[in-house]
Coordinates of C-alpha atoms in Angstrom, one line a residue:
M1223 CA -29.3 11.6 0.6
P1224 CA -29.1 12.5 -3.1
K1225 CA -32.6 13.3 -4.3
N1226 CA -32.1 11.4 -7.6
L1227 CA -31.7 8.2 -5.7
F1228 CA -35.4 7.6 -4.9
V1229 CA -36.0 5.2 -2.0
D1230 CA -39.1 3.4 -3.3
P1231 CA -41.0 1.5 -0.6
K1232 CA -42.3 -1.0 -3.2
D1233 CA -38.8 -2.0 -4.2
T1234 CA -37.4 -1.8 -0.7
L1235 CA -40.1 -4.1 0.8
A1236 CA -40.4 -6.5 -2.2
A1237 CA -40.0 -10.2 -1.5
G1238 CA -37.0 -12.0 -3.0
K1239 CA -33.7 -13.8 -2.2
I1240 CA -30.1 -12.8 -2.0
T1241 CA -27.9 -15.1 -4.0
F1242 CA -24.1 -15.5 -4.2
K1243 CA -21.8 -16.8 -6.8
S1244 CA -19.4 -19.6 -6.1
I1245 CA -15.9 -18.6 -5.1
P1246 CA -12.9 -20.5 -6.7
V1247 CA -10.7 -22.3 -4.2
N1248 CA -7.2 -23.4 -5.4
A1249 CA -8.4 -23.8 -8.9
Y1250 CA -5.0 -23.6 -10.6
K1251 CA -3.6 -27.0 -11.3
K1252 CA -1.2 -26.6 -14.2
T1253 CA 2.4 -27.9 -14.1
I1254 CA 5.5 -26.0 -15.2
K1255 CA 5.8 -28.2 -18.2
E1256 CA 2.3 -27.3 -19.3
E1257 CA 3.1 -23.6 -18.8
R1258 CA 6.3 -23.4 -20.8
S1259 CA 4.5 -21.9 -23.8
R1260 CA 3.3 -19.1 -21.5
Y1261 CA 6.7 -18.3 -19.9
S1262 CA 10.2 -18.2 -21.3
D1263 CA 12.8 -20.5 -19.6
E1264 CA 14.6 -17.3 -18.5
D1265 CA 11.5 -16.0 -16.7
L1266 CA 10.8 -19.3 -15.0
V1267 CA 14.4 -19.4 -13.7
R1268 CA 14.2 -15.7 -12.7
I1269 CA 11.2 -16.5 -10.5
Y1270 CA 13.3 -19.1 -8.7
R1271 CA 16.1 -16.6 -8.3
D1272 CA 13.8 -14.0 -6.8
I1273 CA 12.4 -16.5 -4.3
T1274 CA 16.0 -17.4 -3.2
V1275 CA 16.9 -13.7 -2.9
L1276 CA 14.0 -13.1 -0.5
R1277 CA 14.7 -16.2 1.5
E1278 CA 18.4 -15.4 1.9
F1279 CA 17.6 -11.8 3.0
E1280 CA 15.4 -12.9 5.8
S1281 CA 17.5 -15.9 6.8
M1282 CA 20.3 -13.4 7.2
L1283 CA 18.2 -11.2 9.4
N1284 CA 17.1 -14.2 11.5
Q1285 CA 20.7 -15.4 12.0
I1286 CA 21.8 -11.9 13.1
K1287 CA 18.9 -11.6 15.5
T1288 CA 19.4 -15.1 17.0
Q1289 CA 23.2 -15.6 16.7
G1290 CA 24.8 -12.2 16.0
L1291 CA 26.5 -13.8 13.1
Y1292 CA 25.9 -14.3 9.3
N1293 CA 28.5 -16.0 7.1
G1294 CA 31.3 -15.0 9.3
I1295 CA 30.1 -11.4 9.8
E1296 CA 29.6 -10.5 13.4
T1297 CA 27.0 -7.8 13.9
T1298 CA 23.9 -7.0 16.0
Y1299 CA 20.5 -5.6 15.2
P1300 CA 18.3 -4.7 18.2
G1301 CA 15.2 -3.7 16.2
P1302 CA 12.1 -5.7 15.2
A1303 CA 12.3 -8.6 12.7
H1304 CA 8.9 -9.8 11.7
L1305 CA 9.9 -12.3 9.1
S1306 CA 7.9 -14.0 6.4
I1307 CA 10.2 -17.0 5.7
G1308 CA 8.1 -19.4 3.7
Q1309 CA 5.9 -16.8 2.1
E1310 CA 8.4 -15.8 -0.7
A1311 CA 6.7 -17.5 -3.6
A1312 CA 3.5 -15.6 -2.9
A1313 CA 5.3 -12.2 -2.9
V1314 CA 7.3 -13.0 -6.1
G1315 CA 4.1 -14.2 -7.9
Q1316 CA 2.2 -11.1 -6.9
A1317 CA 5.0 -8.8 -8.1
Y1318 CA 5.7 -10.6 -11.4
L1319 CA 3.2 -8.5 -13.5
L1320 CA 3.5 -5.3 -11.6
D1321 CA 5.6 -2.3 -12.6
Q1322 CA 6.6 1.1 -11.1
N1323 CA 3.2 2.6 -11.9
D1324 CA 1.5 0.0 -9.7
F1325 CA 1.6 0.9 -6.0
S1326 CA 2.0 -1.7 -3.4
F1327 CA 1.4 -1.1 0.3
G1328 CA 2.9 -3.5 2.8
S1329 CA 1.7 -5.8 5.5
H1330 CA 3.0 -6.3 9.0
R1331 CA 5.9 -8.4 7.7
S1332 CA 6.9 -6.8 4.4
H1333 CA 10.5 -7.4 3.6
S1334 CA 9.7 -10.0 0.9
E1335 CA 6.9 -7.8 -0.6
I1336 CA 9.3 -4.9 -0.9
L1337 CA 12.1 -6.9 -2.5
A1338 CA 9.9 -8.9 -4.8
K1339 CA 8.3 -5.7 -6.2
A1340 CA 11.8 -4.1 -6.6
L1341 CA 13.2 -7.1 -8.4
S1342 CA 10.2 -7.1 -10.8
C1343 CA 10.8 -3.4 -11.6
I1344 CA 14.5 -3.9 -12.1
H1345 CA 13.7 -6.6 -14.7
K1346 CA 11.3 -4.4 -16.5
L1347 CA 13.1 -1.0 -16.5
S1348 CA 16.0 -0.2 -18.9
E1349 CA 19.5 0.3 -17.7
Q1350 CA 19.2 4.0 -18.4
E1351 CA 16.0 4.3 -16.4
L1352 CA 17.6 2.4 -13.5
M1353 CA 20.6 4.7 -13.5
T1354 CA 18.4 7.8 -13.5
I1355 CA 16.5 6.5 -10.6
M1356 CA 19.5 5.5 -8.5
E1357 CA 21.5 8.7 -9.3
G1358 CA 18.5 10.8 -8.4
F1359 CA 17.4 9.2 -5.2
L1360 CA 18.7 11.1 -2.2
G1361 CA 21.2 12.9 -4.4
G1362 CA 22.9 9.6 -5.3
S1363 CA 24.1 8.9 -1.7
A1364 CA 22.7 5.3 -1.6
L1365 CA 24.2 4.6 -5.0
R1366 CA 27.6 5.8 -4.1
A1367 CA 27.6 3.6 -1.0
T1368 CA 26.4 0.6 -3.1
E1369 CA 29.3 1.2 -5.6
K1370 CA 31.8 0.7 -2.8
L1371 CA 30.8 -3.0 -2.7
G1372 CA 32.9 -3.6 -5.8
P1373 CA 32.6 -4.0 -9.6
V1374 CA 29.4 -5.5 -11.1
S1375 CA 28.6 -7.3 -14.4
D1376 CA 25.9 -4.8 -15.5
V1377 CA 23.5 -2.1 -14.3
K1378 CA 20.8 -4.7 -13.5
E1379 CA 23.1 -6.4 -10.9
L1380 CA 24.0 -2.9 -9.6
A1381 CA 20.3 -2.2 -9.1
I1382 CA 19.8 -5.5 -7.3
R1383 CA 22.7 -4.6 -4.9
F1384 CA 21.3 -1.1 -4.6
I1385 CA 17.8 -2.2 -3.5
L1386 CA 19.2 -4.9 -1.1
Y1387 CA 21.7 -2.5 0.4
G1388 CA 19.3 0.4 0.7
T1389 CA 16.7 -1.8 2.4
L1390 CA 19.1 -3.5 4.8
S1391 CA 20.8 -0.2 5.7
E1392 CA 17.3 1.2 6.4
I1393 CA 16.6 -1.8 8.7
F1394 CA 20.0 -1.2 10.4
A1395 CA 19.0 2.5 11.0
R1396 CA 22.0 3.8 8.9
D1397 CA 22.3 7.1 7.2
T1398 CA 22.7 5.3 3.9
G1399 CA 19.3 3.6 4.2
F1400 CA 16.5 4.6 1.9
H1401 CA 15.1 6.9 4.6
K1402 CA 18.2 7.6 6.5
G1403 CA 17.2 4.9 9.0
M1404 CA 14.2 6.8 10.2
G1405 CA 11.7 4.2 9.0
G1406 CA 13.4 0.9 9.8
S1407 CA 12.2 -2.6 9.3
M1408 CA 8.5 -1.9 9.7
H1409 CA 8.3 1.4 7.7
A1410 CA 10.6 0.7 4.7
F1411 CA 9.6 1.8 1.2
F1412 CA 11.0 3.0 -2.2
L1413 CA 8.7 5.2 -4.1
P1414 CA 10.5 5.2 -7.5
F1415 CA 9.5 1.6 -7.8
G1416 CA 5.9 2.2 -6.6
I1417 CA 6.8 0.5 -3.2
Y1418 CA 4.8 2.4 -0.6
P1419 CA 5.1 1.9 3.2
N1420 CA 4.6 -1.2 5.1
N1421 CA 3.1 -0.7 8.5
A1422 CA 3.7 -1.6 12.1
I1423 CA 0.0 -1.5 12.8
V1424 CA -1.8 -4.7 11.7
G1425 CA -4.1 -3.7 8.8
G1426 CA -2.8 -0.1 9.0
S1427 CA -2.2 0.0 5.2
A1428 CA -5.8 -0.8 4.3
A1429 CA -7.2 2.7 4.3
I1430 CA -4.0 4.3 3.1
A1431 CA -3.9 2.0 0.1
T1432 CA -7.5 2.8 -0.6
G1433 CA -6.7 6.5 -0.6
A1434 CA -3.9 5.9 -3.1
A1435 CA -6.4 4.0 -5.4
L1436 CA -8.8 7.0 -5.0
F1437 CA -6.0 9.3 -6.1
K1438 CA -5.3 7.2 -9.2
K1439 CA -9.0 7.0 -10.0
I1440 CA -9.8 10.7 -9.7
N1441 CA -6.6 12.0 -11.3
G1442 CA -6.4 9.5 -14.1
K1443 CA -3.0 8.0 -13.1
Q1444 CA -1.7 4.8 -14.6
G1445 CA -1.5 1.6 -12.6
I1446 CA -3.4 -0.1 -9.8
V1447 CA -2.9 -0.4 -6.1
V1448 CA -2.1 -3.5 -4.1
C1449 CA -3.0 -3.5 -0.4
N1450 CA -1.2 -6.4 1.4
S1451 CA -2.1 -7.6 4.8
G1452 CA -2.2 -10.8 6.8
D1453 CA -5.2 -12.9 7.8
G1454 CA -5.0 -11.5 11.4
S1455 CA -5.8 -8.1 10.1
M1456 CA -9.2 -9.1 8.8
A1457 CA -10.7 -8.7 12.3
R1458 CA -9.8 -5.0 12.4
G1459 CA -12.4 -2.3 12.0
P1460 CA -10.3 0.0 9.8
V1461 CA -9.8 -2.8 7.3
W1462 CA -13.6 -3.3 6.9
E1463 CA -14.1 0.4 6.7
A1464 CA -11.5 0.7 3.9
M1465 CA -13.0 -2.2 1.9
N1466 CA -16.5 -0.7 2.3
F1467 CA -15.1 2.7 1.2
A1468 CA -13.6 1.2 -1.9
A1469 CA -16.9 -0.5 -2.8
M1470 CA -19.2 2.5 -2.5
D1471 CA -22.1 2.4 -4.9
Q1472 CA -21.7 6.1 -5.8
F1473 CA -18.7 5.4 -7.9
N1474 CA -21.1 3.9 -10.4
T1475 CA -24.4 5.5 -9.5
L1476 CA -23.6 9.2 -8.9
W1477 CA -20.1 10.1 -10.2
E1478 CA -20.5 11.8 -13.5
N1479 CA -16.8 11.8 -14.1
H1480 CA -14.4 8.9 -13.4
K1481 CA -17.2 6.4 -13.2
G1482 CA -16.2 2.8 -12.3
G1483 CA -14.8 0.8 -9.5
M1484 CA -11.7 1.5 -7.5
P1485 CA -8.4 0.1 -8.9
I1486 CA -7.4 -1.7 -5.7
L1487 CA -6.6 -5.3 -5.0
Y1488 CA -6.8 -6.4 -1.3
N1489 CA -4.3 -9.2 -1.0
V1490 CA -4.3 -11.2 2.2
F1491 CA -1.2 -13.4 2.8
N1492 CA -3.1 -16.0 4.7
N1493 CA -0.6 -18.0 6.8
S1494 CA -3.3 -19.2 9.2
Y1495 CA -2.0 -17.2 12.1
G1496 CA -2.4 -13.7 13.5
M1497 CA 0.5 -13.6 16.0
G1498 CA -0.1 -16.9 17.9
D1499 CA -3.8 -17.1 17.4
Q1500 CA -5.2 -19.2 14.6
T1501 CA -7.7 -17.4 12.5
R1502 CA -9.6 -20.2 10.8
G1503 CA -11.1 -22.3 13.6
E1504 CA -10.3 -20.0 16.5
T1505 CA -10.6 -16.2 16.3
M1506 CA -12.5 -15.7 13.0
G1507 CA -15.8 -17.0 11.8
Y1508 CA -15.4 -16.9 8.0
D1509 CA -14.1 -20.5 7.6
M1510 CA -12.4 -19.4 4.3
L1511 CA -11.3 -15.8 4.2
A1512 CA -12.3 -15.3 0.5
R1513 CA -15.9 -15.3 1.7
I1514 CA -15.5 -11.8 3.2
G1515 CA -15.9 -10.0 -0.1
S1516 CA -19.5 -11.4 -0.3
G1517 CA -20.5 -9.4 2.7
V1518 CA -19.3 -6.1 1.3
S1519 CA -20.4 -5.9 -2.3
P1520 CA -22.6 -7.7 -4.8
T1521 CA -19.4 -8.3 -6.9
Q1522 CA -18.1 -10.3 -4.0
F1523 CA -14.9 -8.4 -4.7
H1524 CA -14.3 -11.0 -7.5
A1525 CA -12.8 -13.0 -4.6
E1526 CA -10.6 -16.1 -5.0
R1527 CA -8.7 -18.4 -2.7
I1528 CA -5.3 -19.3 -4.3
N1529 CA -2.2 -21.4 -3.6
G1530 CA 0.5 -19.0 -2.6
F1531 CA 3.1 -21.8 -2.4
N1532 CA 2.9 -22.0 -6.2
P1533 CA 4.2 -18.7 -7.8
L1534 CA 2.6 -19.6 -11.1
A1535 CA -0.8 -19.9 -9.4
V1536 CA -0.4 -16.5 -8.0
I1537 CA 0.7 -15.0 -11.3
D1538 CA -2.3 -16.6 -13.0
A1539 CA -4.7 -15.1 -10.5
M1540 CA -3.0 -11.7 -10.7
E1541 CA -3.3 -11.6 -14.5
R1542 CA -7.0 -12.2 -14.3
K1543 CA -7.6 -9.8 -11.4
L1544 CA -5.5 -7.0 -13.1
K1545 CA -7.8 -7.3 -16.2
I1546 CA -10.8 -6.7 -13.9
L1547 CA -9.2 -3.7 -12.2
R1548 CA -8.1 -2.1 -15.5
K1549 CA -11.6 -2.4 -16.8
G1550 CA -12.8 -0.3 -13.9
E1551 CA -14.6 -3.2 -12.2
G1552 CA -12.7 -3.3 -8.9
P1553 CA -12.1 -3.7 -6.0
V1554 CA -10.7 -7.3 -5.9
L1555 CA -9.9 -9.6 -3.0
L1556 CA -7.3 -12.4 -3.1
D1557 CA -7.0 -15.0 -0.3
T1558 CA -3.4 -16.1 -0.9
L1559 CA -2.7 -19.2 1.1
T1560 CA 0.9 -19.4 2.5
Y1561 CA 2.8 -20.3 5.6
R1562 CA 5.5 -18.8 7.7
Y1563 CA 8.2 -21.1 8.9
S1564 CA 9.6 -18.4 11.1
G1565 CA 7.9 -17.3 14.2
H1566 CA 5.9 -14.1 14.6
S1567 CA 9.2 -12.6 15.8
T1568 CA 12.6 -14.1 16.6
S1569 CA 11.6 -14.5 20.2
D1570 CA 8.6 -16.6 19.2
Q1571 CA 8.7 -20.0 21.0
N1572 CA 6.1 -21.5 18.7
A1573 CA 4.0 -22.6 21.7
Y1574 CA 0.8 -22.4 19.6
R1575 CA 1.8 -24.9 16.8
T1576 CA 3.5 -28.3 16.6
K1577 CA 6.8 -29.3 15.0
E1578 CA 4.8 -31.8 12.9
E1579 CA 2.7 -29.0 11.4
I1580 CA 5.8 -26.9 10.5
D1581 CA 7.5 -30.0 9.1
A1582 CA 4.5 -30.8 7.0
W1583 CA 4.7 -27.4 5.4
R1584 CA 8.4 -27.6 5.0
E1585 CA 8.0 -30.7 2.8
I1586 CA 6.2 -28.5 0.2
D1587 CA 8.6 -25.5 0.5
P1588 CA 8.5 -23.7 -2.8
I1589 CA 12.2 -23.5 -2.9
I1590 CA 12.1 -27.3 -3.1
T1591 CA 8.9 -28.0 -5.0
Y1592 CA 9.3 -25.2 -7.6
R1593 CA 12.9 -26.1 -8.1
K1594 CA 12.0 -29.7 -8.7
G1595 CA 9.3 -28.6 -11.2
L1596 CA 11.9 -26.6 -13.2
V1597 CA 14.2 -29.6 -13.4
D1598 CA 11.5 -32.1 -14.1
A1599 CA 10.2 -29.9 -17.0
G1600 CA 13.6 -29.6 -18.5
V1601 CA 13.8 -25.9 -18.0
V1602 CA 17.1 -25.9 -16.2
G1603 CA 19.5 -28.3 -14.5
D1604 CA 20.4 -28.6 -10.8
A1605 CA 23.9 -27.3 -11.4
K1606 CA 22.6 -23.9 -12.6
L1607 CA 20.2 -23.7 -9.7
D1608 CA 23.0 -24.4 -7.3
D1609 CA 24.9 -21.6 -8.9
I1610 CA 22.0 -19.3 -8.3
L1611 CA 21.9 -20.2 -4.6
A1612 CA 25.6 -19.6 -4.3
E1613 CA 25.5 -16.3 -6.1
T1614 CA 22.5 -15.2 -3.9
A1615 CA 24.4 -16.1 -0.7
E1616 CA 27.6 -14.4 -2.0
R1617 CA 25.7 -11.2 -2.9
M1618 CA 23.9 -11.1 0.5
T1619 CA 27.1 -11.6 2.4
L1620 CA 28.6 -8.6 0.5
I1621 CA 25.5 -6.5 1.3
C1622 CA 25.5 -7.5 5.0
K1623 CA 29.1 -6.7 5.4
A1624 CA 28.7 -3.3 3.9
A1625 CA 25.5 -2.4 5.8
S1626 CA 27.2 -3.4 9.1
D1627 CA 30.4 -1.4 8.4
P1628 CA 30.1 2.0 10.1
Q1629 CA 32.7 3.4 7.7
I1630 CA 30.6 2.6 4.7
S1631 CA 27.2 2.8 6.4
P1632 CA 27.3 5.3 9.3
Y1633 CA 24.5 6.2 11.6
V1634 CA 23.0 9.7 11.4
D1635 CA 25.2 12.0 13.5
F1636 CA 22.8 14.0 15.6
R1637 CA 25.7 15.8 17.4
K1638 CA 27.0 17.2 14.1
D1639 CA 23.5 17.8 12.7
P1640 CA 21.0 18.2 15.5
A1641 CA 18.4 19.7 13.2
V1642 CA 18.2 16.6 10.9
V1643 CA 14.8 15.5 12.2
E1644 CA 13.4 19.0 12.0
R1645 CA 14.3 19.1 8.3
L1646 CA 12.7 15.8 7.7
M1647 CA 9.6 16.6 9.6
F1648 CA 8.8 19.9 7.8
S1649 CA 8.8 20.3 4.1
N1650 CA 9.3 24.1 4.3
Q1651 CA 7.7 24.5 0.9
K1652 CA 4.7 26.3 -0.4
I1653 CA 3.1 24.6 -3.5
E1654 CA 0.1 26.3 -4.9
K1655 CA -1.1 23.3 -6.9
L1656 CA 0.0 19.7 -7.3
D1657 CA -1.0 19.4 -11.0
D1658 CA -1.1 21.8 -13.9
R1659 CA -4.3 20.6 -15.5
E1660 CA -7.5 22.6 -15.3
P1661 CA -9.6 21.8 -12.2
E1662 CA -12.9 20.0 -12.9
V1663 CA -15.7 22.3 -11.9
N1664 CA -19.3 22.7 -13.0
M1665 CA -19.3 26.5 -13.6
P1666 CA -17.0 29.6 -13.2
L1667 CA -16.4 30.6 -9.6
A1668 CA -18.1 34.0 -10.1
E1669 CA -21.3 32.2 -11.1
V1670 CA -21.7 29.9 -8.1
P1671 CA -24.8 31.1 -6.2
A1672 CA -23.4 30.3 -2.7
Y1673 CA -20.1 32.0 -3.5
K1674 CA -21.8 35.1 -4.7
K1675 CA -23.7 35.3 -1.4
L1676 CA -20.4 35.0 0.5
K1677 CA -19.1 38.0 -1.4
E1678 CA -22.2 40.1 -0.4
K1679 CA -21.5 39.6 3.3
E1680 CA -20.0 42.4 5.4
R1681 CA -16.4 41.9 6.6
S1682 CA -16.7 44.4 9.4
P1683 CA -18.9 44.1 12.5
I1684 CA -19.8 47.8 12.4
V1685 CA -20.8 49.8 9.3
D1686 CA -21.6 53.5 9.4
G1687 CA -21.5 53.3 13.2
K1688 CA -24.1 50.6 13.4
P1689 CA -23.6 46.9 14.3
V1690 CA -24.1 44.5 11.4
S1691 CA -26.8 41.8 11.7
K1692 CA -25.3 38.3 12.4
M1693 CA -27.1 37.0 9.3
K1694 CA -25.2 39.5 7.1
L1695 CA -21.9 39.3 8.9
F1696 CA -19.0 37.3 7.3
N1697 CA -18.4 34.7 10.0
L1698 CA -15.9 31.8 10.6
R1699 CA -17.9 29.3 8.6
D1700 CA -17.9 31.8 5.7
A1701 CA -14.2 32.2 5.9
L1702 CA -13.6 28.5 5.7
S1703 CA -15.9 28.2 2.7
E1704 CA -14.2 31.0 0.9
V1705 CA -10.7 29.5 1.2
I1706 CA -12.0 26.1 0.2
Y1707 CA -13.6 27.6 -2.9
D1708 CA -10.3 29.3 -3.7
R1709 CA -8.2 26.1 -3.4
F1710 CA -10.8 24.0 -5.4
Y1711 CA -10.5 26.4 -8.3
E1712 CA -6.7 26.5 -8.0
D1713 CA -5.5 22.9 -7.3
P1714 CA -7.1 20.2 -9.6
T1715 CA -6.0 17.4 -7.2
L1716 CA -8.0 18.8 -4.2
I1717 CA -11.0 16.8 -3.1
A1718 CA -13.2 17.1 -0.1
Y1719 CA -15.3 14.4 1.6
G1720 CA -16.7 13.3 5.0
E1721 CA -20.0 12.5 6.6
D1722 CA -22.8 14.4 4.8
C1723 CA -20.5 16.9 3.2
R1724 CA -22.2 17.2 -0.2
D1725 CA -26.0 17.7 -0.2
W1726 CA -26.2 18.5 3.5
G1727 CA -23.2 20.8 3.4
G1728 CA -21.5 19.3 6.4
A1729 CA -22.6 19.5 10.1
F1730 CA -21.7 23.2 10.2
A1731 CA -22.7 24.1 6.6
V1732 CA -19.2 24.9 5.5
Y1733 CA -19.9 23.1 2.2
R1734 CA -23.4 24.3 1.8
G1735 CA -24.1 25.2 -1.9
M1736 CA -20.8 23.8 -3.1
M1737 CA -22.5 20.8 -4.8
D1738 CA -23.5 23.3 -7.5
A1739 CA -19.8 24.1 -8.2
F1740 CA -18.1 20.7 -8.1
P1741 CA -18.7 17.2 -9.5
H1742 CA -19.2 14.2 -7.2
S1743 CA -15.6 13.1 -7.8
R1744 CA -14.3 16.3 -6.0
L1745 CA -16.9 16.7 -3.2
F1746 CA -18.7 13.6 -2.0
N1747 CA -20.3 12.0 1.0
S1748 CA -18.3 9.2 2.8
P1749 CA -19.6 6.4 5.0
I1750 CA -19.7 6.9 8.7
A1751 CA -16.2 5.5 9.0
E1752 CA -13.8 7.9 10.6
A1753 CA -10.7 5.6 10.3
A1754 CA -11.4 5.2 6.6
I1755 CA -12.0 8.9 6.1
V1756 CA -8.7 10.0 7.6
G1757 CA -6.7 6.9 6.4
T1758 CA -7.8 7.4 2.8
A1759 CA -6.9 11.1 3.0
V1760 CA -3.4 10.0 4.1
G1761 CA -3.1 7.7 1.1
Y1762 CA -4.4 10.3 -1.3
A1763 CA -1.8 12.8 0.0
V1764 CA 1.2 10.5 0.0
S1765 CA 0.3 9.6 -3.6
G1766 CA 0.5 13.3 -4.7
G1767 CA -2.8 14.9 -4.1
R1768 CA -4.6 17.1 -1.5
A1769 CA -7.6 15.8 0.4
L1770 CA -9.7 17.9 2.8
V1771 CA -11.8 15.7 5.1
E1772 CA -14.3 16.3 7.8
L1773 CA -15.0 14.2 10.9
M1774 CA -18.1 16.2 11.7
Y1775 CA -17.4 16.6 15.5
A1776 CA -14.3 16.5 17.7
D1777 CA -15.9 13.7 19.7
F1778 CA -15.2 11.4 16.8
I1779 CA -11.4 11.9 16.7
G1780 CA -10.9 8.9 18.8
C1781 CA -12.5 6.7 16.2
A1782 CA -9.6 7.6 13.9
G1783 CA -6.9 7.6 16.6
D1784 CA -4.2 5.6 14.8
E1785 CA -4.9 7.4 11.5
I1786 CA -4.5 10.9 13.0
F1787 CA -1.9 10.5 15.7
N1788 CA 0.2 7.8 14.0
Q1789 CA -0.3 7.4 10.2
M1790 CA -1.0 11.0 9.3
S1791 CA 1.8 12.4 11.5
K1792 CA 4.8 10.2 10.7
W1793 CA 5.2 9.6 7.0
Q1794 CA 6.7 13.0 6.1
A1795 CA 9.5 12.5 8.6
M1796 CA 10.0 8.8 7.8
S1797 CA 10.2 9.4 4.1
A1798 CA 13.5 11.4 4.4

């Protein structure tokens, strides 16, 4: 629609060929011994420790779900447990280079993603920074409960207990959980570490994460965004809508400010299965998932297929992709190959795969192969690694016992406090603007031609006893326009977008003339992609901004059903 993008028939109808670059597949082949100059021995061992922490956490959940017992602790958990046992190395490798300024949004099975990101942040933050975070989160209630577990060697160990206890308490629906048990297993997150929600809807995080990347891009915030999903999610329309939104040409062709690609990495933990359906060879047609990026952008999303069973291969890929994103050349796609030994859920009978297949993958379990690599390279001895396993199990037993104890970890008492959900659902705040910087505008408000015309309209239907012409009367459309102008000039985080909002002015001309006042980065046209429009607005908002989006007609609400009725409506209450 922009007049400066001339559609030239000569160029459009010219003969030629579309070419594609080759996509690397499992290119990383270095051994731990070869990488010792790149990593300290301490870091290499810490990677192993983190993998064991993730494995023990989910093994504990699996035992509780199937046996009601973990290391002598009798307890029950009736909620969902979509485990990722086997995928830990991929999660640890992904998180290794990330910090609290980098946002991660979770997949359908996100316990390991959450914990890996948290452990990475704990390692990078100082003890003082960690204490400030723990003391400030929910008024220190989760920290006080964690301290009841007993003395610790240092603040780092306290922080590890804190994140494990807060996450498990949340899963167990306890008041001491990170969100007072309102989120649970499939909606856990911890914002101080940049850990944003996982999602019960397969692929549900795609548009939300894209909106978070949009927030960082427009508002100049540090860090990048990681959107995690599984290979089963790649069949979903909202995922494709989100990826297309992130790859829009206008970021480079039209945006005067904030030019460059979106700082988002779409990471797919490709374990070969949706639930019980096999993606490659059955329900999808891509053969290799990394091929998908080639159908969305000429950059092919800088796609790569990597070995997620090798944490160093994942770190190597992440390092290269982070450089691309930080140069403003995103988005990026990683096809991270992995495998889940656990079923889709604990009731899974594995009718869709053979024991031989599972055993073949167990033979290359990272807990075995990475450990062997450490020992063979002379990084550490078996005795030390055995100690790590024992310490991990001991810590997890302590955490499980505390999270199961109603005296330490009570449920929310709705009889004593029946208004608790009401308080969580509504913020009961009025915030004029979400940032103190000057809003980016093209001219003073009083000089905007369309705004001046608004001010000339009559606010009363009768003047001097005579009815005012409808053309001169201040109508509903004008009222909407006026308040939008007001907020645009007040809140620098506010953006508006939707189908044909900029040049056209929207289906009902609410935005007509506003293109004179605001740069493309604040008012722009979106694709015809209702799920992405609403989902990105949710992500923009949860990241700390305000987004005003238009779906054109009420008829199109159904196209964004999940994003409106589920994603947009629940996160305030679930965030406690």
